[in-house]
């Protein structure tokens, strides 16, 4: 039996997706061996996870934590992602921390369960090229991209169009004026999904959906003009694919990230997991749809436009958004300022824009954008 | 190019599905060669079709029509369905006329685009066994079964559950008392689908959905307890498949039979057909769902129960229903009498019920049921 265990490295194991990944591993005994865990600042949880799963490798950001992990081999995330003892790398690290491990994993030809969307958003052209060259498989963990992937499974003809659904977040239907006064606490109350803070705020601004459009463009090789966004408040239909004959497929399910996580881990098989909730059609009387309001939620427009133009702009978008969301969460800017700040940084980036960036260019653009965003808010002195 | 043409025999070419099949053939030039046409009583249309498509073989029911078809070789449907010059047999003949050609086609190992549901309903155990033994592929043309088939494409794990959607027909929401007075003309006004008369009445009684449950059972090898019916008035979601991990896929599209017809003909490819309508999400604000009302529409319950018990009962159900629908269309019985008549015939069949019928048994049961139904309505003298 041990020989058939799929060996996992879970990067970002203490975050929301990382923890749910380990829930799936627990629910499917005899299927997986966790050989690597990489956490961020939550050393206590990482230690608990290491005690439960006894990984070979551990990565922790806080160097002072080394006494807690004396029994494990410390390995940087990039090395863990490429290690020969790892079959599938789950990349659930937040934001910019995903790029280097993703690159290492694609270069090592790994199976990659990719929950970090920023790496594809900022370096999709490099990652997809390297994945193809090295035989790496990128399996999306985002519910929307998993939906599209599931709908494309077995199809011989590429999709004509994809439609990403969006719940609309807690402020669906709000006007710009109404959005002016919303608080971080309100923004963190997502109506349907259990997610980390950053992505929950990005869902409230629709920035998250914009990043997903860019991600879908790279994952499925679909031109931006054939990707659209549809607001669907119930989050039952996770996304929609239209084929050239007019046939349309949708993937549906309860809003529970463990389902796309499990599908990526067990693909192409599906396994019974009694812990996963089932859609109950007795309780679904209607599913609603509406067009996104790009005026009240300009982040969606900004992201799609940055994706369409490409180059360093998507990285600048991500970096500026990360700063903006942090500032919003710490009550230093207002909700509507998130889009304004991102837009300003994007506009100021025109002078240093690079159309075909290397990873170094992307990292430079990232640092530039973070610095720029901070200066714009806190004044021209470095913080 | 000629060598790659798929050679079609279209049985039932003058009916609704047959005509739409020829529309698909016209819309995809260079893909198909119609080598056989079989029509029923509409000799004039069959002649026009023969002139347009120049088939090798023609079948017509009315022997007096032979002068009209002197230029073509007459061939019984069973022979046409098994002829070596035929690659794919489209079986769109109504009701009981489908069984013998379907059997001939499966025994000859053909690809079969199956629109006739009665053959699987009445002899699913024989047809599926023969299809497997002879390498025949049965490709459903019903929109619901095509939906399920499309959702299963590429999946390694069989469905846990399938949900057939039903528009609910023109009398959705009616009580038994309200249904007592409805006319044939009202019943023929289907809200979403363009179909033949028999299937339109069957849609109004929900008998059609019951037959589809039985058909799905055989086509996809799913136990009856894992098949359910969901009323969905917009007919946008054509059916739904749930997998063991809780993931659900649905196939959607405009209610246009040419789409499932084309999919069966071009499978596993999908081809651009600009004549096929596209779903327009700008016009879809909501999709509705409700449980079927088995009390007002007892035909659904009768059919599922006949399917569950099997044997000669499904054939008796089909035959009695054919007679009942004809009597309703000619104003000799009321709408609610359709279910009553079918139920009476089913009850009276208990004495002569055969659990594992041969084709001969099925034909005998068919004749018995038609006779019984007529006698029950018109008195005990044969008509």
XYZ file of C-alpha atoms in Angstrom:
766
model
C 0.000 0.000 0.000
C 2.781 2.414 0.960
C 4.107 2.276 -2.585
C 0.888 3.753 -3.958
C 0.774 6.695 -1.551
C 0.938 10.025 -3.326
C 3.657 12.082 -1.666
C 2.620 15.654 -0.997
C 4.457 18.834 -0.140
C 1.977 21.356 1.243
C 3.324 24.875 0.943
C 1.308 27.305 3.002
C 0.003 24.537 5.244
C -1.103 26.860 8.035
C -3.279 29.045 5.798
C -6.907 28.397 4.917
C -6.253 26.268 1.820
C -3.325 24.490 3.495
C -5.449 23.507 6.497
C -8.273 22.305 4.241
C -5.748 20.311 2.206
C -4.748 18.498 5.382
C -8.445 17.893 6.155
C -8.737 16.132 2.788
C -5.605 14.097 3.514
C -7.094 13.051 6.879
C -10.413 12.127 5.259
C -8.782 9.846 2.678
C -6.496 7.595 4.735
C -4.073 5.409 2.831
C -3.963 7.753 -0.156
C -1.384 10.388 0.690
C 1.868 10.830 2.572
C 2.682 14.379 3.606
C 6.440 14.578 3.058
C 6.757 18.338 3.314
C 5.081 21.160 5.189
C 5.830 24.834 4.759
C 4.227 27.409 7.015
C 4.398 31.117 7.524
C 4.231 32.920 10.820
C 1.891 30.526 12.666
C 4.662 28.421 14.174
C 2.417 26.811 16.781
C 0.035 25.380 14.167
C 2.902 24.303 11.906
C 4.404 22.415 14.841
C 1.086 20.667 15.528
C 0.785 19.717 11.860
C 4.355 18.385 11.805
C 3.649 16.259 14.878
C 0.536 14.822 13.231
C 1.934 14.152 9.751
C 5.649 13.544 10.488
C 6.945 15.102 7.284
C 10.538 14.669 6.131
C 10.851 18.365 5.375
C 9.646 21.485 7.083
C 9.980 25.100 6.094
C 9.245 27.943 8.505
C 9.753 31.629 7.953
C 10.687 32.589 11.494
C 14.288 31.465 11.968
C 13.864 31.634 15.750
C 11.446 28.693 15.433
C 14.230 26.230 14.653
C 14.220 24.682 18.126
C 10.579 23.676 17.587
C 11.482 21.744 14.430
C 14.688 20.000 15.430
C 13.273 16.607 14.402
C 12.683 17.668 10.801
C 14.910 18.621 7.923
C 14.609 22.328 7.127
C 14.191 22.923 3.419
C 13.495 26.174 1.564
C 10.168 26.053 -0.293
C 11.844 26.073 -3.718
C 13.877 22.994 -2.815
C 10.901 21.227 -1.292
C 8.823 21.909 -4.423
C 11.478 20.292 -6.612
C 12.542 17.440 -4.313
C 12.523 13.934 -5.879
C 10.605 12.550 -2.878
C 7.636 14.792 -3.708
C 4.981 13.765 -6.281
C 2.493 16.599 -5.927
C 3.199 20.086 -4.670
C 0.267 21.961 -3.166
C 1.039 25.636 -3.537
C -1.164 27.496 -1.104
C 1.262 30.203 -0.056
C -0.201 33.684 -0.185
C 0.466 36.285 -2.870
C 4.020 36.823 -4.036
C 5.354 33.905 -1.962
C 3.957 31.505 -4.554
C 6.020 32.435 -7.571
C 9.433 30.937 -6.772
C 8.117 27.568 -5.488
C 5.758 27.327 -8.467
C 8.621 27.939 -10.848
C 10.767 25.367 -9.053
C 7.945 22.812 -9.216
C 7.233 23.322 -12.920
C 10.922 23.129 -13.733
C 11.084 19.832 -11.833
C 8.111 18.529 -13.853
C 5.916 18.034 -10.778
C 2.181 17.694 -10.453
C 1.136 21.009 -8.981
C -2.087 21.702 -7.135
C -2.063 25.439 -7.537
C -4.058 27.581 -5.129
C -1.803 30.618 -5.384
C -3.209 32.661 -8.238
C -0.665 35.470 -8.156
C 2.113 33.311 -9.632
C 0.152 32.665 -12.828
C -1.170 36.208 -12.887
C 2.264 37.735 -12.763
C 4.349 35.167 -14.647
C 1.848 33.050 -16.597
C 3.884 33.304 -19.798
C 6.961 31.875 -18.062
C 5.209 29.259 -15.909
C 3.095 27.768 -18.689
C 6.062 27.610 -21.060
C 8.223 25.900 -18.423
C 5.392 23.542 -17.451
C 5.009 22.424 -21.042
C 8.741 22.027 -21.543
C 9.148 19.960 -18.360
C 5.945 17.939 -18.421
C 4.593 19.537 -15.240
C 0.834 19.377 -14.747
C -0.808 22.406 -13.192
C -4.062 21.444 -11.502
C -6.096 24.429 -10.366
C -7.435 24.505 -6.828
C -9.488 27.664 -7.185
C -13.120 26.568 -7.337
C -13.743 28.459 -10.577
C -10.741 27.069 -12.418
C -11.361 23.612 -11.056
C -14.885 23.935 -12.444
C -13.598 24.847 -15.886
C -11.033 22.077 -15.761
C -13.708 19.546 -14.778
C -15.995 20.739 -17.581
C -13.172 20.405 -20.124
C -12.215 16.905 -18.987
C -12.435 14.464 -21.898
C -13.334 17.179 -24.401
C -11.480 16.970 -27.716
C -12.299 20.533 -28.746
C -11.091 23.589 -26.807
C -13.730 25.830 -25.209
C -15.170 28.644 -27.260
C -15.838 30.757 -24.191
C -15.564 30.520 -20.436
C -17.691 32.269 -17.886
C -16.315 32.687 -14.377
C -19.046 32.986 -11.810
C -18.669 35.315 -8.849
C -20.784 35.498 -5.726
C -20.514 39.263 -5.866
C -19.236 39.281 -2.305
C -20.823 40.937 0.715
C -21.400 44.249 -1.108
C -23.179 43.003 -4.214
C -25.613 45.664 -5.394
C -23.895 48.475 -3.448
C -23.310 51.801 -5.180
C -19.960 53.571 -5.024
C -21.460 55.921 -2.439
C -22.608 53.012 -0.295
C -19.209 51.367 -0.591
C -17.476 54.504 0.676
C -18.343 53.703 4.273
C -17.921 49.937 4.501
C -15.554 48.575 7.122
C -12.972 45.812 7.057
C -15.147 43.758 9.412
C -18.061 43.961 6.954
C -15.804 43.106 4.032
C -14.562 40.016 5.851
C -18.120 38.640 6.131
C -18.172 36.662 2.897
C -21.659 35.326 2.180
C -20.666 31.882 0.924
C -16.974 30.975 1.046
C -14.592 30.180 3.901
C -11.295 31.745 2.831
C -8.265 33.683 4.007
C -8.480 37.421 4.760
C -6.673 38.683 1.676
C -8.813 36.728 -0.773
C -11.974 37.630 1.144
C -11.265 41.337 0.716
C -10.330 40.718 -2.919
C -13.711 39.015 -3.303
C -15.448 42.056 -1.866
C -13.691 44.382 -4.350
C -14.013 41.831 -7.226
C -10.233 42.111 -7.635
C -10.188 38.386 -6.939
C -12.398 37.728 -9.960
C -10.161 39.893 -12.101
C -7.105 37.891 -11.024
C -9.048 34.731 -11.820
C -9.746 35.985 -15.340
C -5.995 36.392 -15.873
C -5.318 33.004 -14.280
C -7.927 31.355 -16.536
C -6.354 32.986 -19.570
C -3.039 31.286 -18.794
C -4.318 27.970 -17.468
C -6.640 27.259 -20.372
C -4.992 29.294 -23.131
C -8.164 31.309 -23.769
C -8.068 34.841 -25.185
C -9.355 37.514 -22.792
C -12.232 38.407 -25.127
C -13.612 34.893 -24.645
C -13.615 35.061 -20.842
C -16.448 36.756 -19.045
C -17.666 37.161 -15.484
C -21.184 36.488 -14.281
C -22.464 37.346 -10.822
C -24.180 34.340 -9.275
C -24.874 35.046 -5.593
C -25.597 31.459 -4.510
C -22.094 30.210 -5.456
C -23.621 26.916 -6.595
C -22.431 27.077 -10.202
C -18.673 27.439 -9.893
C -18.039 28.270 -13.531
C -19.293 27.662 -17.037
C -17.711 26.532 -20.308
C -19.258 27.043 -23.737
C -18.144 24.872 -26.645
C -18.144 25.692 -30.359
C -21.355 23.765 -31.002
C -23.248 25.901 -28.497
C -23.265 23.222 -25.809
C -22.505 24.539 -22.354
C -21.211 22.700 -19.319
C -21.169 23.928 -15.756
C -19.689 22.492 -12.613
C -21.705 22.894 -9.452
C -21.299 22.067 -5.809
C -21.522 23.367 -2.296
C -19.146 26.248 -1.704
C -16.451 24.192 0.019
C -12.816 24.480 -1.022
C -12.116 20.892 0.015
C -13.864 19.687 -3.144
C -11.548 21.396 -5.673
C -8.586 20.580 -3.415
C -9.513 16.899 -3.389
C -10.161 16.820 -7.129
C -6.684 18.216 -7.802
C -5.149 15.653 -5.447
C -7.029 12.589 -6.733
C -7.320 13.555 -10.439
C -8.234 11.803 -12.710
C -10.049 9.713 -10.121
C -12.851 10.899 -7.895
C -13.042 9.487 -4.394
C -15.860 9.233 -1.914
C -15.320 11.650 0.953
C -18.306 11.577 3.268
C -17.141 14.782 4.939
C -17.770 16.763 1.781
C -21.245 18.316 1.611
C -23.698 17.432 -1.174
C -25.907 19.826 -3.099
C -29.473 19.370 -1.922
C -31.852 20.137 -4.764
C -34.772 20.122 -2.343
C -33.426 23.383 -0.965
C -32.459 25.029 -4.266
C -35.491 26.747 -5.734
C -33.623 29.154 -7.974
C -30.184 30.222 -9.093
C -29.692 33.896 -9.904
C -27.444 35.658 -12.353
C -26.564 39.270 -13.045
C -23.899 41.276 -14.852
C -21.019 42.563 -12.722
C -21.102 46.279 -11.936
C -17.706 47.444 -13.153
C -18.369 51.039 -12.050
C -18.909 50.243 -8.378
C -16.228 47.539 -8.483
C -13.497 49.022 -10.690
C -10.894 46.488 -9.500
C -12.425 43.934 -11.867
C -11.930 46.253 -14.822
C -8.408 47.203 -13.702
C -7.381 43.570 -13.422
C -8.807 42.485 -16.770
C -7.159 45.451 -18.462
C -3.814 44.705 -16.773
C -4.133 41.077 -17.849
C -4.979 42.022 -21.409
C -1.960 44.341 -21.667
C 0.279 41.877 -19.830
C 3.983 42.494 -19.262
C 4.786 43.736 -15.767
C 1.304 45.221 -15.267
C -0.327 42.134 -13.672
C 2.484 41.898 -11.103
C 2.158 45.581 -10.341
C -1.588 45.064 -9.957
C -1.065 42.196 -7.497
C 1.600 43.956 -5.464
C -0.308 47.235 -5.248
C -3.450 45.322 -4.306
C -1.654 43.421 -1.548
C -0.466 46.683 -0.043
C -3.866 48.290 -0.478
C -5.708 45.407 1.170
C -3.308 45.444 4.114
C -3.831 49.177 4.516
C -7.592 48.698 4.336
C -7.516 45.887 6.903
C -5.548 48.132 9.261
C -8.062 50.946 8.681
C -5.557 53.264 7.041
C -7.466 53.572 3.761
C -11.139 53.250 2.821
C -12.693 50.470 0.749
C -12.957 52.602 -2.413
C -9.330 53.657 -1.970
C -8.184 50.111 -2.765
C -9.119 50.493 -6.433
C -7.942 54.093 -6.532
C -4.544 53.183 -5.123
C -4.104 50.237 -7.476
C -5.119 52.389 -10.427
C -2.649 55.126 -9.487
C 0.200 52.649 -9.154
C -0.704 51.076 -12.510
C -0.753 54.507 -14.171
C 2.597 55.471 -12.685
C 4.042 52.176 -13.881
C 3.679 53.122 -17.552
C 7.152 54.730 -17.588
C 8.900 51.580 -16.343
C 6.564 49.022 -17.980
C 8.285 45.964 -19.471
C 6.329 44.042 -22.115
C 8.142 40.693 -21.878
C 9.479 40.557 -18.348
C 11.873 38.009 -16.912
C 11.369 36.746 -13.362
C 13.890 39.365 -12.261
C 11.900 42.092 -14.016
C 8.765 40.818 -12.293
C 10.410 40.889 -8.891
C 11.705 44.386 -9.568
C 8.235 45.504 -10.640
C 6.796 43.939 -7.485
C 9.148 45.846 -5.201
C 8.589 49.010 -7.212
C 4.805 48.675 -6.927
C 4.810 48.012 -3.187
C 7.069 50.971 -2.569
C 5.003 53.177 -4.849
C 1.742 52.172 -3.182
C 3.105 52.856 0.294
C 4.496 56.226 -0.734
C 1.234 57.239 -2.344
C -0.624 56.597 0.883
C 1.923 57.517 3.519
C 3.712 60.341 1.760
C 6.914 60.339 -0.226
C 9.226 59.087 2.495
C 10.028 55.379 2.485
C 8.278 53.642 5.361
C -12.720 14.054 -48.814
C -15.394 11.532 -49.763
C -13.518 8.826 -47.874
C -13.973 10.635 -44.569
C -17.708 11.174 -44.936
C -19.702 9.498 -42.198
C -22.439 7.444 -43.860
C -25.826 7.867 -42.226
C -29.068 5.964 -42.347
C -31.846 8.174 -40.997
C -34.793 6.092 -39.858
C -37.847 8.228 -39.282
C -36.522 10.969 -41.530
C -39.898 12.666 -42.008
C -40.566 13.079 -38.279
C -39.432 15.956 -36.099
C -36.055 14.477 -35.114
C -35.478 13.110 -38.612
C -36.049 16.490 -40.205
C -33.767 18.186 -37.674
C -31.120 15.527 -38.329
C -31.174 16.477 -41.992
C -30.906 20.155 -40.988
C -27.677 19.289 -39.146
C -26.406 17.354 -42.173
C -27.127 20.367 -44.386
C -25.391 22.724 -41.945
C -22.181 20.659 -41.887
C -21.355 20.104 -45.543
C -18.601 17.630 -46.328
C -19.143 15.667 -43.119
C -21.951 13.230 -43.858
C -23.400 11.183 -46.672
C -27.014 10.154 -46.244
C -27.060 6.618 -47.622
C -30.462 5.617 -46.275
C -33.771 7.305 -45.549
C -36.768 5.646 -43.955
C -40.049 7.473 -43.658
C -43.514 6.718 -42.458
C -46.728 7.942 -44.013
C -45.487 11.320 -45.264
C -44.524 10.066 -48.729
C -44.363 13.545 -50.238
C -41.723 14.748 -47.766
C -39.775 11.493 -48.024
C -39.650 11.932 -51.787
C -38.352 15.501 -51.427
C -35.691 14.323 -48.981
C -34.664 11.506 -51.320
C -34.332 13.959 -54.198
C -32.143 16.233 -52.096
C -29.869 13.614 -50.520
C -29.853 10.856 -53.194
C -29.659 7.943 -50.751
C -28.849 4.413 -51.913
C -31.677 2.987 -49.832
C -35.182 4.113 -49.088
C -37.841 2.589 -46.888
C -41.469 3.688 -47.040
C -44.372 2.159 -45.226
C -47.029 2.730 -47.878
C -46.405 0.070 -50.514
C -48.421 2.102 -53.038
C -45.643 4.698 -52.918
C -43.237 2.482 -54.844
C -43.631 4.413 -58.102
C -42.361 7.520 -56.331
C -39.149 5.763 -55.313
C -38.251 3.833 -58.459
C -34.757 5.345 -58.507
C -33.849 3.999 -55.078
C -33.326 0.565 -53.639
C -36.114 -0.339 -51.222
C -34.773 -1.791 -47.989
C -36.618 -2.738 -44.804
C -35.457 -0.665 -41.819
C -33.822 -3.656 -40.119
C -31.693 -4.325 -43.190
C -30.816 -0.675 -43.625
C -29.755 -0.416 -39.969
C -27.362 -3.348 -40.411
C -26.091 -2.598 -43.912
C -22.289 -2.522 -44.321
C -22.513 0.794 -46.213
C -23.924 2.493 -43.106
C -21.639 3.861 -40.347
C -24.167 5.547 -38.085
C -27.838 4.740 -37.795
C -30.097 7.546 -36.613
C -33.132 5.896 -35.064
C -35.860 8.491 -34.929
C -38.819 6.258 -35.694
C -41.731 6.699 -33.303
C -42.658 4.325 -30.481
C -42.669 0.617 -31.160
C -41.238 1.042 -34.670
C -37.812 1.622 -33.142
C -37.188 -1.732 -31.513
C -36.410 -3.996 -34.485
C -34.098 -1.553 -36.285
C -32.304 -0.778 -33.005
C -31.751 -4.476 -32.405
C -30.510 -4.963 -35.951
C -28.114 -2.024 -35.581
C -26.666 -3.185 -32.239
C -26.234 -6.704 -33.582
C -24.343 -5.265 -36.554
C -22.113 -3.291 -34.154
C -23.101 0.086 -35.558
C -22.843 3.541 -34.074
C -26.401 4.378 -33.168
C -27.785 7.860 -32.613
C -30.834 6.833 -30.643
C -33.808 9.166 -30.463
C -36.396 6.423 -30.032
C -36.690 5.903 -26.306
C -39.262 3.111 -26.373
C -36.778 0.512 -27.632
C -34.531 0.940 -24.581
C -37.515 1.264 -22.289
C -39.034 -2.004 -23.403
C -35.949 -4.073 -24.189
C -33.054 -2.325 -22.468
C -31.750 -5.571 -21.003
C -31.487 -7.135 -24.467
C -30.249 -4.084 -26.356
C -27.484 -3.176 -23.900
C -26.261 -6.786 -23.708
C -26.194 -7.084 -27.499
C -24.537 -3.686 -27.879
C -21.754 -4.702 -25.538
C -21.311 -8.081 -27.212
C -21.121 -6.544 -30.692
C -19.231 -3.341 -29.952
C -22.141 -1.109 -30.909
C -22.096 2.411 -29.469
C -25.419 3.873 -28.445
C -25.312 7.642 -28.506
C -28.376 9.272 -27.001
C -30.161 11.997 -28.909
C -32.640 12.931 -26.200
C -31.485 16.240 -24.762
C -31.470 14.911 -21.193
C -29.460 11.794 -21.972
C -27.133 13.706 -24.228
C -26.568 16.066 -21.287
C -25.692 13.199 -18.974
C -23.451 11.650 -21.601
C -21.652 14.960 -22.125
C -21.199 15.423 -18.378
C -19.742 11.905 -18.054
C -17.334 12.341 -20.938
C -13.763 11.786 -19.777
C -14.799 10.830 -16.238
C -13.056 7.779 -14.811
C -15.594 7.227 -12.054
C -19.258 6.395 -12.710
C -21.888 8.912 -11.580
C -23.250 8.609 -8.060
C -26.571 10.105 -9.062
C -28.244 11.604 -12.082
C -30.956 14.211 -12.130
C -33.126 14.503 -15.217
C -34.567 17.945 -15.618
C -38.075 18.435 -16.953
C -39.705 21.638 -18.124
C -42.908 20.500 -16.450
C -44.765 20.975 -19.723
C -47.672 23.333 -20.424
C -49.594 22.298 -17.287
C -46.881 22.719 -14.668
C -48.504 23.693 -11.381
C -51.970 22.463 -12.410
C -54.009 20.437 -9.929
C -55.758 17.215 -10.917
C -59.032 19.155 -11.028
C -57.532 21.766 -13.354
C -56.090 19.047 -15.565
C -59.504 17.414 -15.970
C -60.587 19.952 -18.553
C -57.460 20.536 -20.622
C -57.688 19.979 -24.371
C -55.376 18.311 -26.854
C -54.693 21.700 -28.435
C -53.533 23.071 -25.073
C -51.409 20.015 -24.418
C -49.680 20.427 -27.772
C -48.485 23.934 -26.825
C -45.160 22.960 -25.287
C -43.518 25.957 -23.615
C -39.934 25.315 -24.717
C -39.345 22.367 -27.062
C -40.191 21.754 -30.722
C -41.124 18.062 -30.875
C -43.513 15.561 -32.407
C -47.128 15.245 -31.178
C -46.734 12.022 -29.215
C -43.737 13.208 -27.220
C -45.361 16.603 -26.664
C -48.385 14.965 -25.025
C -46.051 12.677 -23.074
C -44.266 15.804 -21.867
C -47.563 17.273 -20.686
C -48.373 14.125 -18.666
C -44.715 13.686 -17.534
C -44.891 10.156 -19.003
C -42.025 11.267 -21.218
C -39.865 11.975 -18.183
C -40.742 8.592 -16.729
C -39.667 6.874 -19.951
C -36.468 8.904 -19.811
C -35.756 7.637 -16.296
C -35.986 4.068 -17.595
C -33.882 4.956 -20.624
C -31.225 6.539 -18.393
C -31.168 3.462 -16.203
C -30.213 1.327 -19.199
C -27.972 3.763 -21.036
C -25.806 4.624 -18.041
C -26.254 1.519 -15.902
C -27.560 3.519 -12.935
C -29.928 2.033 -10.350
C -33.385 3.625 -10.282
C -32.870 4.874 -6.728
C -30.017 7.060 -7.978
C -32.052 8.731 -10.709
C -34.318 11.621 -9.862
C -36.398 14.178 -11.711
C -36.275 17.916 -11.151
C -38.698 20.379 -12.679
C -36.811 23.232 -14.318
C -39.225 25.332 -16.374
C -36.643 27.251 -18.427
C -35.220 24.071 -20.028
C -31.739 25.612 -19.925
C -30.116 22.923 -17.772
C -30.724 19.725 -19.715
C -29.647 17.359 -16.972
C -27.329 16.998 -14.015
C -24.791 14.409 -12.893
C -23.460 14.090 -9.355
C -20.164 12.301 -8.728
C -19.037 10.460 -5.614
C -16.913 13.355 -4.398
C -19.943 15.661 -4.343
C -18.960 17.462 -7.522
C -21.851 18.068 -9.884
C -21.812 18.727 -13.600
C -24.661 20.024 -15.702
C -25.038 20.474 -19.425
C -26.893 23.553 -20.577
C -28.021 25.020 -23.847
C -30.898 26.506 -25.743
C -33.770 24.051 -26.074
C -32.959 22.961 -29.619
C -32.820 19.279 -30.545
C -30.270 19.933 -33.271
C -27.584 20.302 -30.601
C -27.884 16.776 -29.115
C -28.417 15.400 -32.636
C -25.221 17.023 -33.843
C -23.249 15.912 -30.783
C -24.267 12.297 -31.401
C -23.282 12.594 -35.059
C -19.915 14.305 -34.550
C -18.890 12.697 -31.229
C -16.215 12.856 -29.860
C -15.617 16.034 -31.830
C -17.634 19.215 -31.540
C -18.155 21.266 -34.677
C -19.055 24.875 -35.226
C -22.604 25.162 -36.535
C -23.575 28.792 -36.796
C -27.237 27.837 -37.159
C -27.339 26.521 -33.596
C -28.468 29.113 -31.051
C -26.223 30.175 -28.166
C -27.250 30.708 -24.562
C -27.307 34.419 -23.854
C -26.460 35.037 -20.202
C -27.550 38.648 -20.566
C -31.114 37.384 -20.788
C -30.919 34.708 -18.080
C -31.568 36.297 -14.703
C -32.583 33.131 -12.893
C -33.088 29.420 -13.306
C -35.888 27.815 -11.299
C -36.282 24.369 -9.818
C -39.105 22.502 -8.120
C -40.019 18.942 -7.225
C -42.329 17.122 -9.659
C -45.933 16.728 -8.508
C -46.463 12.976 -8.774
C -50.092 13.248 -7.654
C -51.225 15.525 -10.449
C -48.953 13.771 -12.932
C -49.227 10.081 -11.997
C -47.734 8.918 -15.321
C -44.280 9.766 -13.956
C -44.822 7.482 -10.971
C -46.334 4.730 -13.128
C -43.385 4.779 -15.492
C -40.705 4.745 -12.800
C -42.485 1.896 -11.019
C -42.818 -0.085 -14.282
C -39.145 0.502 -14.959
C -38.137 -0.558 -11.476
C -40.123 -3.805 -11.739
C -39.011 -4.386 -15.328
C -39.968 -7.457 -17.326
C -42.828 -6.872 -19.750
C -44.226 -3.946 -17.721
C -42.287 -1.144 -19.465
C -43.464 -2.372 -22.886
C -47.035 -2.557 -21.626
C -46.642 0.973 -20.279
C -45.389 2.257 -23.651
C -48.050 0.478 -25.687
C -50.911 1.506 -23.420
C -49.616 5.069 -23.411
C -49.424 5.163 -27.208
C -53.035 4.099 -27.449
C -54.085 6.484 -24.689
C -52.338 9.463 -26.302
C -53.942 8.701 -29.662
C -57.355 8.509 -28.020
C -56.698 11.791 -26.227
C -55.555 13.492 -29.429
C -58.763 12.358 -31.142
C -60.822 13.646 -28.193
C -62.071 10.223 -27.174
C -60.638 10.330 -23.670
C -59.753 13.161 -21.289
C -56.256 14.200 -20.215
C -56.494 12.539 -16.795
C -57.769 9.356 -18.454
C -54.346 8.801 -20.034
C -52.806 7.884 -16.682
C -55.922 6.005 -15.575
C -55.972 3.907 -18.721
C -52.256 3.119 -18.522
C -52.603 2.189 -14.868
C -55.542 -0.143 -15.559
C -53.661 -1.899 -18.345
C -50.592 -2.267 -16.120
C -52.731 -3.726 -13.328
C -54.432 -6.187 -15.655
C -51.044 -7.253 -16.991
C -50.013 -8.805 -13.651
C -51.518 -12.172 -14.657
C -49.474 -12.429 -17.855
C -46.370 -10.581 -16.633
C -43.036 -12.056 -17.750
C -39.987 -11.142 -15.681
C -37.249 -11.838 -18.250
C -38.968 -11.383 -21.608
C -37.562 -12.239 -25.014
C -38.219 -9.931 -27.959
C -41.122 -12.205 -28.865
C -42.530 -11.861 -25.343
C -42.182 -8.104 -25.621
C -44.016 -8.015 -28.947
C -46.739 -10.197 -27.507
C -47.054 -7.932 -24.484
C -47.214 -4.940 -26.800
C -50.099 -6.365 -28.809
C -51.817 -7.485 -25.618
C -51.529 -4.019 -24.094
C -52.820 -2.191 -27.171
C -55.769 -4.521 -27.414
C -56.458 -4.239 -23.698
C -56.300 -0.438 -23.771
C -58.702 -0.236 -26.722
C -61.143 -2.640 -25.123
C -61.077 -0.752 -21.846
C -62.065 2.459 -23.599
C -64.284 1.243 -26.412
C -65.930 -1.745 -24.769
C -65.058 -5.389 -24.907
C -65.363 -5.861 -28.676
C -62.179 -5.688 -30.702
C -62.099 -2.471 -32.731
